[in-house]
Amino acid sequence: MIRIEENVSLKGLNTFGVDVTAAYFTEIHTEVQFQELLLHPIYHGSRHLILGGGSNILFTKHFDGLVIKAGVSGISTTKEYDHHVFVKAGSGDNWHQLVLHCLQHGWGGVENLSLIPGTVGAAPMQNIGAYGVEIKDVIENVTGLDMITGDIRVFNNADCLFNYRESVFKQELKEKYFISSITLRLTKGKHQLNVQYGAIQDVLRHQHIDHPTIIDVSKAVISIRQSKLPDPTVIGNAGSFFKNPAISEEAFTLLKKGYPTIPFYPVDNQNVKVPAGWLIEQSGWKGKKIGRIGVHPHQALVLVNYGGGSGDEILELAMKIQSSVKDKFGIALTTEVNVV
Ligand code: EPU
């Protein structure tokens, strides 16, 4: 049985803690429930928004439609070989709980993605990534239900068209599929650790760990995240608000002349990515507090709601930051967070 509620507050369902309401709200626990929902008159009469953990969304107004919370849960091992294991998780499962489950079983591949807020279903949507790993590196497949017919489709890794914080589910198939589960392909031994990221190396060196395990890497990632990123259960935020922009090699060479210490990540032969957090800090915004909202003092890429701030206030701050960075560096920042 599906239950649709009316005029539901979304305050506890978005990590910015923005106080807005949805005209209609339902939580879906199984694929069959989603298929039932497709027959409901309210589903037909309204626009829809699928919500995971609400950790990458900024609500700026009342949502005059149906919010569908993905609540499909359950972690299971679907196949196991000598060196690999396939692990399936429901879209409503908590991402970090899945990471912990894998670590407890000694399965490698997701340790660098420890402590990322949000749900399993949202992870492939935006190809979550951190410290040198993206979910695309471990995704075997994603199961989705067609939002018109209810037909189940399994997308293999290539079908997902993963890119930096992008996938087919945010582009061509936006609002076309309800993700019900994902399957990861993980290593059982001989893990391929990714410890090149400077901050991870610093933590491991400091702890005199020469031969790290997946648990050591996870712990290092957790300590880095906790030192830089505000805990959304304490201070409202949605992680990085903007994407790191890619600029041409020529533009970067010019920029480096003026700012010799600018950090960068090479993308390919023609493009270089520069950290948006650095651009925002150089534009004078880091740690700025404006009433109930602001820019985090430890990571300028994170906008925060200290309590009671509205989505509009946060969006206005984001636009001011975009125009400062454009004026100073000629670089257009695009949002990583979905603004609704
Ligand atoms: N930096 C500054 N000032 C700041 C923030 C960063 O100068 O206020 C500089 C740092 O000193 C460093 C560089 O920018 O040289 C990169 O900073 P950091 O390692 O913190 O990573 P990031 O590029 O800002 C990205 C992801 C994060 C992810 C980290 C680690 C994006 C948009 N963000 O941030 O992802 O955790 O790398 O891999 O790609 C998220 O998507 O929500 C998120 C938190």
Tab-separated table of C-alpha atoms and ligand atoms in Angstrom:
chain	number	residue	atom	x	y	z
A	1	MET	CA	0.000	0.000	0.000
A	2	ILE	CA	1.282	3.428	-0.820
A	3	ARG	CA	0.478	6.406	1.360
A	4	ILE	CA	0.453	9.945	0.027
A	5	GLU	CA	0.543	12.753	2.588
A	6	GLU	CA	-0.372	16.376	1.957
A	7	ASN	CA	1.520	19.554	2.886
A	8	VAL	CA	4.566	17.868	4.322
A	9	SER	CA	7.522	19.816	5.724
A	10	LEU	CA	10.805	18.987	3.983
A	11	LYS	CA	12.939	20.658	6.660
A	12	GLY	CA	14.250	17.366	8.055
A	13	LEU	CA	14.645	15.895	4.567
A	14	ASN	CA	17.266	18.277	3.150
A	15	THR	CA	20.696	18.707	4.716
A	16	PHE	CA	20.581	22.497	4.242
A	17	GLY	CA	17.711	22.328	6.743
A	18	VAL	CA	15.661	24.716	4.622
A	19	ASP	CA	12.056	24.973	5.779
A	20	VAL	CA	9.804	24.378	2.775
A	21	THR	CA	6.807	22.123	2.221
A	22	ALA	CA	5.729	19.705	-0.487
A	23	ALA	CA	2.119	19.647	-1.659
A	24	TYR	CA	2.287	15.827	-1.671
A	25	PHE	CA	4.787	13.367	-0.257
A	26	THR	CA	5.246	9.618	-0.392
A	27	GLU	CA	7.984	7.154	0.470
A	28	ILE	CA	8.550	4.154	-1.773
A	29	HIS	CA	9.979	0.976	-0.219
A	30	THR	CA	9.754	-1.538	-3.060
A	31	GLU	CA	9.758	-1.641	-6.847
A	32	VAL	CA	6.153	-2.905	-6.761
A	33	GLN	CA	5.137	0.112	-4.668
A	34	PHE	CA	6.619	2.381	-7.302
A	35	GLN	CA	4.637	0.573	-9.999
A	36	GLU	CA	1.496	1.047	-7.874
A	37	LEU	CA	2.269	4.739	-7.530
A	38	LEU	CA	2.234	5.098	-11.309
A	39	LEU	CA	-1.485	4.262	-11.251
A	40	HIS	CA	-2.333	6.846	-8.602
A	41	PRO	CA	-4.286	9.954	-9.720
A	42	ILE	CA	-2.067	12.277	-7.672
A	43	TYR	CA	0.991	10.936	-9.509
A	44	HIS	CA	-0.673	11.771	-12.813
A	45	GLY	CA	-1.864	15.174	-11.751
A	46	SER	CA	1.392	16.540	-10.378
A	47	ARG	CA	5.003	17.145	-11.190
A	48	HIS	CA	7.452	14.890	-9.373
A	49	LEU	CA	10.675	15.158	-7.479
A	50	ILE	CA	12.627	12.112	-6.371
A	51	LEU	CA	14.431	12.699	-3.123
A	52	GLY	CA	17.281	10.634	-1.723
A	53	GLY	CA	19.087	11.851	1.376
A	54	GLY	CA	18.461	15.499	0.420
A	55	SER	CA	22.192	16.152	0.667
A	56	ASN	CA	22.688	17.721	-2.763
A	57	ILE	CA	19.597	19.876	-3.120
A	58	LEU	CA	18.668	23.463	-2.352
A	59	PHE	CA	14.937	24.151	-2.034
A	60	THR	CA	14.141	27.790	-2.743
A	61	LYS	CA	10.364	27.526	-2.542
A	62	HIS	CA	7.386	25.363	-1.664
A	63	PHE	CA	7.296	22.303	-3.956
A	64	ASP	CA	3.937	22.344	-5.659
A	65	GLY	CA	3.947	18.676	-6.622
A	66	LEU	CA	4.692	15.151	-5.390
A	67	VAL	CA	7.971	14.428	-3.598
A	68	ILE	CA	8.855	10.738	-3.886
A	69	LYS	CA	11.349	9.663	-1.256
A	70	ALA	CA	13.434	6.682	-2.342
A	71	GLY	CA	13.221	4.255	0.564
A	72	VAL	CA	14.101	0.920	-1.039
A	73	SER	CA	16.502	-0.807	1.352
A	74	GLY	CA	18.544	-3.958	1.719
A	75	ILE	CA	22.182	-4.886	1.194
A	76	SER	CA	22.992	-8.317	-0.237
A	77	THR	CA	25.812	-10.174	-1.948
A	78	THR	CA	24.668	-11.236	-5.382
A	79	LYS	CA	27.786	-13.041	-6.656
A	80	GLU	CA	31.087	-13.966	-5.101
A	81	TYR	CA	34.313	-15.081	-6.777
A	82	ASP	CA	37.852	-15.667	-5.518
A	83	HIS	CA	38.892	-12.048	-5.986
A	84	HIS	CA	35.673	-10.118	-6.473
A	85	VAL	CA	32.296	-9.700	-4.906
A	86	PHE	CA	29.128	-8.090	-6.253
A	87	VAL	CA	27.162	-6.186	-3.654
A	88	LYS	CA	23.647	-4.887	-4.213
A	89	ALA	CA	22.095	-2.098	-2.152
A	90	GLY	CA	18.722	-0.364	-2.185
A	91	SER	CA	18.501	3.217	-3.376
A	92	GLY	CA	17.213	4.329	0.022
A	93	ASP	CA	20.091	2.797	1.973
A	94	ASN	CA	22.510	5.230	3.551
A	95	TRP	CA	25.694	5.489	1.488
A	96	HIS	CA	28.130	5.524	4.405
A	97	GLN	CA	26.411	2.519	6.042
A	98	LEU	CA	27.023	0.643	2.793
A	99	VAL	CA	30.691	1.690	2.872
A	100	LEU	CA	30.974	0.452	6.475
A	101	HIS	CA	29.312	-2.858	5.515
A	102	CYS	CA	31.918	-3.327	2.755
A	103	LEU	CA	34.803	-2.446	5.071
A	104	GLN	CA	33.559	-4.867	7.746
A	105	HIS	CA	33.573	-7.671	5.166
A	106	GLY	CA	37.030	-6.695	3.912
A	107	TRP	CA	35.771	-5.589	0.489
A	108	GLY	CA	37.736	-2.828	-1.219
A	109	GLY	CA	36.837	-0.077	-3.679
A	110	VAL	CA	34.689	2.376	-1.727
A	111	GLU	CA	37.006	3.291	1.168
A	112	ASN	CA	37.858	6.698	-0.360
A	113	LEU	CA	34.136	7.440	-0.549
A	114	SER	CA	33.678	7.120	3.218
A	115	LEU	CA	31.407	9.562	5.035
A	116	ILE	CA	29.801	11.071	1.941
A	117	PRO	CA	26.326	12.092	3.085
A	118	GLY	CA	23.282	10.871	1.190
A	119	THR	CA	21.696	7.715	-0.100
A	120	VAL	CA	22.822	4.906	-2.379
A	121	GLY	CA	20.406	5.905	-5.162
A	122	ALA	CA	21.742	9.430	-5.414
A	123	ALA	CA	25.338	8.215	-5.649
A	124	PRO	CA	25.317	7.194	-9.350
A	125	MET	CA	23.091	10.157	-10.319
A	126	GLN	CA	25.884	12.609	-9.647
A	127	ASN	CA	28.761	10.128	-9.822
A	128	ILE	CA	29.887	10.921	-6.277
A	129	GLY	CA	33.610	11.262	-5.910
A	130	ALA	CA	36.271	12.064	-3.363
A	131	TYR	CA	40.022	11.693	-2.872
A	132	GLY	CA	40.797	10.217	-6.261
A	133	VAL	CA	37.870	7.766	-6.592
A	134	GLU	CA	34.444	8.102	-8.180
A	135	ILE	CA	31.551	5.678	-7.889
A	136	LYS	CA	31.924	4.983	-11.625
A	137	ASP	CA	35.102	3.057	-10.740
A	138	VAL	CA	33.092	0.420	-8.822
A	139	ILE	CA	29.581	0.472	-10.306
A	140	GLU	CA	28.598	-2.793	-11.979
A	141	ASN	CA	25.032	-1.729	-12.727
A	142	VAL	CA	22.117	0.469	-11.725
A	143	THR	CA	18.494	-0.712	-11.721
A	144	GLY	CA	15.847	1.859	-12.572
A	145	LEU	CA	12.096	1.875	-13.176
A	146	ASP	CA	10.682	3.814	-16.096
A	147	MET	CA	8.638	6.653	-14.585
A	148	ILE	CA	5.879	6.233	-17.188
A	149	THR	CA	5.602	2.486	-17.782
A	150	GLY	CA	7.152	1.088	-14.585
A	151	ASP	CA	9.355	-1.210	-16.689
A	152	ILE	CA	12.548	-2.284	-14.994
A	153	ARG	CA	15.800	-1.546	-16.794
A	154	VAL	CA	19.311	-2.513	-15.771
A	155	PHE	CA	21.956	0.018	-16.819
A	156	ASN	CA	25.486	-1.302	-17.006
A	157	ASN	CA	28.409	0.988	-16.205
A	158	ALA	CA	28.808	2.245	-19.790
A	159	ASP	CA	25.061	2.973	-20.099
A	160	CYS	CA	25.310	5.381	-17.168
A	161	LEU	CA	27.541	7.798	-19.175
A	162	PHE	CA	29.453	8.795	-16.076
A	163	ASN	CA	31.421	12.011	-16.050
A	164	TYR	CA	32.626	14.450	-13.391
A	165	ARG	CA	29.555	14.761	-11.080
A	166	GLU	CA	27.413	13.760	-14.049
A	167	SER	CA	25.554	10.748	-15.401
A	168	VAL	CA	22.821	9.927	-17.889
A	169	PHE	CA	20.356	10.190	-14.968
A	170	LYS	CA	21.096	13.924	-14.633
A	171	GLN	CA	21.105	14.504	-18.403
A	172	GLU	CA	19.098	12.685	-21.110
A	173	LEU	CA	17.240	10.494	-18.622
A	174	LYS	CA	16.598	13.229	-16.053
A	175	GLU	CA	13.316	12.467	-14.256
A	176	LYS	CA	12.780	9.458	-16.522
A	177	TYR	CA	13.896	6.681	-14.140
A	178	PHE	CA	13.397	5.928	-10.466
A	179	ILE	CA	16.581	4.199	-9.299
A	180	SER	CA	15.706	1.233	-7.064
A	181	SER	CA	19.108	-0.389	-6.469
A	182	ILE	CA	22.727	-0.417	-7.500
A	183	THR	CA	25.318	-3.198	-7.651
A	184	LEU	CA	28.992	-2.606	-6.914
A	185	ARG	CA	31.937	-4.733	-8.027
A	186	LEU	CA	34.437	-4.812	-5.164
A	187	THR	CA	37.745	-6.513	-4.494
A	188	LYS	CA	38.076	-9.228	-1.831
A	189	GLY	CA	41.831	-9.096	-1.522
A	190	LYS	CA	44.652	-7.487	-3.506
A	191	HIS	CA	42.878	-4.150	-3.132
A	192	GLN	CA	43.895	-1.380	-5.483
A	193	LEU	CA	44.340	1.424	-3.015
A	194	ASN	CA	44.128	5.039	-4.121
A	195	VAL	CA	46.344	6.964	-1.758
A	196	GLN	CA	47.918	9.466	-4.169
A	197	TYR	CA	45.795	12.330	-2.855
A	198	GLY	CA	48.130	14.584	-0.849
A	199	ALA	CA	45.916	14.876	2.214
A	200	ILE	CA	45.583	11.061	2.522
A	201	GLN	CA	49.355	10.666	2.268
A	202	ASP	CA	49.835	13.308	4.965
A	203	VAL	CA	47.515	11.513	7.412
A	204	LEU	CA	49.092	8.082	6.760
A	205	ARG	CA	52.613	9.492	7.103
A	206	HIS	CA	51.680	11.240	10.316
A	207	GLN	CA	50.405	7.910	11.680
A	208	HIS	CA	53.539	6.079	10.428
A	209	ILE	CA	51.420	3.744	8.295
A	210	ASP	CA	53.544	2.449	5.390
A	211	HIS	CA	51.266	-0.372	4.236
A	212	PRO	CA	47.724	0.887	4.661
A	213	THR	CA	44.662	-1.341	4.724
A	214	ILE	CA	41.281	-0.283	3.337
A	215	ILE	CA	40.277	0.531	6.926
A	216	ASP	CA	43.342	2.815	7.328
A	217	VAL	CA	42.394	4.641	4.117
A	218	SER	CA	38.775	4.988	5.228
A	219	LYS	CA	39.859	6.360	8.608
A	220	ALA	CA	42.199	8.847	6.908
A	221	VAL	CA	39.386	10.019	4.611
A	222	ILE	CA	37.011	10.344	7.561
A	223	SER	CA	39.500	12.469	9.499
A	224	ILE	CA	40.149	14.742	6.487
A	225	ARG	CA	36.439	15.201	5.842
A	226	GLN	CA	35.735	15.887	9.505
A	227	SER	CA	38.482	18.521	9.630
A	228	LYS	CA	37.290	20.417	6.535
A	229	LEU	CA	33.634	19.721	5.929
A	230	PRO	CA	30.856	20.686	8.329
A	231	ASP	CA	28.673	17.840	9.637
A	232	PRO	CA	25.240	18.441	8.073
A	233	THR	CA	23.544	17.198	11.249
A	234	VAL	CA	25.174	20.127	13.073
A	235	ILE	CA	25.427	22.902	10.441
A	236	GLY	CA	23.156	22.849	7.386
A	237	ASN	CA	25.073	22.342	4.126
A	238	ALA	CA	25.134	20.244	0.953
A	239	GLY	CA	28.884	19.661	0.560
A	240	SER	CA	30.483	21.365	-2.436
A	241	PHE	CA	28.016	23.925	-3.752
A	242	PHE	CA	29.857	24.430	-7.045
A	243	LYS	CA	31.765	22.144	-9.400
A	244	ASN	CA	35.476	22.622	-9.886
A	245	PRO	CA	35.640	24.423	-13.265
A	246	ALA	CA	37.752	23.128	-16.142
A	247	ILE	CA	39.582	25.826	-18.094
A	248	SER	CA	41.791	25.709	-21.160
A	249	GLU	CA	45.533	25.139	-20.825
A	250	GLU	CA	46.112	28.678	-22.278
A	251	ALA	CA	43.742	30.320	-19.801
A	252	PHE	CA	45.442	28.405	-17.002
A	253	THR	CA	48.956	29.502	-18.102
A	254	LEU	CA	47.802	33.140	-18.019
A	255	LEU	CA	46.200	32.677	-14.604
A	256	LYS	CA	49.316	31.030	-13.195
A	257	LYS	CA	51.380	34.097	-14.158
A	258	GLY	CA	49.255	36.231	-11.840
A	259	TYR	CA	48.809	33.541	-9.181
A	260	PRO	CA	51.884	31.274	-9.174
A	261	THR	CA	50.608	29.129	-6.265
A	262	ILE	CA	47.221	28.301	-7.814
A	263	PRO	CA	46.375	24.612	-7.197
A	264	PHE	CA	45.191	22.584	-10.207
A	265	TYR	CA	44.314	19.094	-11.441
A	266	PRO	CA	45.178	18.172	-15.058
A	267	VAL	CA	42.110	16.879	-16.953
A	268	ASP	CA	43.588	16.104	-20.382
A	269	ASN	CA	46.049	17.718	-22.784
A	270	GLN	CA	43.852	20.762	-23.361
A	271	ASN	CA	42.129	21.370	-20.040
A	272	VAL	CA	42.987	21.963	-16.422
A	273	LYS	CA	40.620	21.898	-13.474
A	274	VAL	CA	41.049	24.562	-10.808
A	275	PRO	CA	39.526	24.221	-7.342
A	276	ALA	CA	36.445	26.407	-7.005
A	277	GLY	CA	37.179	26.598	-3.255
A	278	TRP	CA	40.480	28.348	-4.007
A	279	LEU	CA	38.838	30.803	-6.455
A	280	ILE	CA	36.146	31.623	-3.882
A	281	GLU	CA	38.700	32.074	-1.106
A	282	GLN	CA	40.809	34.399	-3.308
A	283	SER	CA	37.659	36.401	-4.016
A	284	GLY	CA	37.366	37.099	-0.294
A	285	TRP	CA	34.369	34.960	0.605
A	286	LYS	CA	35.839	32.269	2.869
A	287	GLY	CA	34.314	32.365	6.356
A	288	LYS	CA	31.937	35.257	5.467
A	289	LYS	CA	28.750	35.156	7.520
A	290	ILE	CA	25.668	36.957	6.264
A	291	GLY	CA	22.890	36.783	8.814
A	292	ARG	CA	21.825	33.160	9.139
A	293	ILE	CA	23.932	31.786	6.290
A	294	GLY	CA	27.523	31.945	5.091
A	295	VAL	CA	30.617	30.429	3.499
A	296	HIS	CA	32.307	27.745	5.594
A	297	PRO	CA	35.508	28.943	7.288
A	298	HIS	CA	37.459	25.727	6.464
A	299	GLN	CA	36.276	25.035	2.913
A	300	ALA	CA	35.044	27.950	0.806
A	301	LEU	CA	33.242	25.600	-1.588
A	302	VAL	CA	30.676	24.811	1.081
A	303	LEU	CA	27.804	27.219	1.731
A	304	VAL	CA	26.198	26.822	5.131
A	305	ASN	CA	22.916	27.477	6.866
A	306	TYR	CA	23.622	28.295	10.504
A	307	GLY	CA	19.909	27.886	11.236
A	308	GLY	CA	16.750	29.464	9.878
A	309	GLY	CA	18.307	30.606	6.592
A	310	SER	CA	16.106	30.355	3.514
A	311	GLY	CA	16.906	28.738	0.192
A	312	ASP	CA	16.572	32.113	-1.522
A	313	GLU	CA	19.164	33.669	0.787
A	314	ILE	CA	21.580	30.835	0.029
A	315	LEU	CA	20.927	31.124	-3.704
A	316	GLU	CA	21.503	34.894	-3.597
A	317	LEU	CA	24.835	34.330	-1.823
A	318	ALA	CA	25.763	31.710	-4.449
A	319	MET	CA	25.018	34.200	-7.245
A	320	LYS	CA	27.111	36.916	-5.589
A	321	ILE	CA	30.006	34.457	-5.300
A	322	GLN	CA	29.615	33.492	-8.967
A	323	SER	CA	29.778	37.120	-10.052
A	324	SER	CA	32.841	37.896	-7.843
A	325	VAL	CA	34.725	34.906	-9.264
A	326	LYS	CA	33.687	35.891	-12.808
A	327	ASP	CA	34.877	39.494	-12.269
A	328	LYS	CA	38.197	38.517	-10.708
A	329	PHE	CA	39.153	35.455	-12.754
A	330	GLY	CA	36.812	35.456	-15.771
A	331	ILE	CA	35.687	31.950	-14.762
A	332	ALA	CA	32.004	30.948	-14.583
A	333	LEU	CA	31.218	28.647	-11.662
A	334	THR	CA	28.375	26.187	-12.142
A	335	THR	CA	26.426	24.683	-9.278
A	336	GLU	CA	26.911	21.093	-8.209
A	337	VAL	CA	23.866	21.255	-5.966
A	338	ASN	CA	20.420	20.916	-7.595
A	339	VAL	CA	18.489	24.136	-7.100
A	340	VAL	CA	14.726	23.565	-6.960
B	1	EPU	N1	41.233	25.254	-1.394
B	1	EPU	C1	41.466	26.561	-1.024
B	1	EPU	N2	40.511	27.176	-0.274
B	1	EPU	C2	39.380	26.565	0.127
B	1	EPU	C3	39.135	25.237	-0.277
B	1	EPU	C4	40.090	24.596	-1.055
B	1	EPU	O1	42.482	27.145	-1.352
B	1	EPU	O2	38.589	27.196	0.832
B	1	EPU	C5	42.276	24.539	-2.152
B	1	EPU	C6	42.934	23.484	-1.274
B	1	EPU	O3	43.988	24.017	-0.529
B	1	EPU	C7	43.419	22.466	-2.277
B	1	EPU	C8	42.378	22.562	-3.364
B	1	EPU	O4	41.699	23.799	-3.190
B	1	EPU	O5	44.657	22.851	-2.817
B	1	EPU	C9	41.389	21.406	-3.341
B	1	EPU	O6	40.681	21.377	-2.097
B	1	EPU	P1	40.039	20.035	-1.509
B	1	EPU	O7	41.061	18.965	-1.437
B	1	EPU	O8	39.330	20.393	-0.256
B	1	EPU	O9	39.042	19.547	-2.620
B	1	EPU	P2	38.023	20.324	-3.585
B	1	EPU	O10	38.566	20.269	-4.973
B	1	EPU	O11	37.674	21.649	-3.024
B	1	EPU	C10	36.681	18.179	-4.288
B	1	EPU	C11	35.253	17.698	-4.285
B	1	EPU	C12	34.829	17.254	-2.894
B	1	EPU	C13	35.764	16.147	-2.448
B	1	EPU	C14	37.206	16.667	-2.467
B	1	EPU	C15	38.212	15.612	-2.156
B	1	EPU	C16	34.161	18.906	-6.065
B	1	EPU	C17	33.193	19.975	-6.417
B	1	EPU	N3	34.381	18.747	-4.762
B	1	EPU	O12	36.730	19.364	-3.483
B	1	EPU	O13	33.520	16.710	-3.007
B	1	EPU	O14	35.436	15.702	-1.144
B	1	EPU	O15	37.530	17.174	-3.803
B	1	EPU	O16	38.309	14.735	-3.239
B	1	EPU	O17	34.677	18.219	-6.947
B	1	EPU	C18	31.213	17.228	-2.845
B	1	EPU	O18	31.131	16.942	-4.039
B	1	EPU	O19	30.201	17.609	-2.186
B	1	EPU	C19	32.506	17.162	-2.188
B	1	EPU	C20	32.683	17.522	-0.908
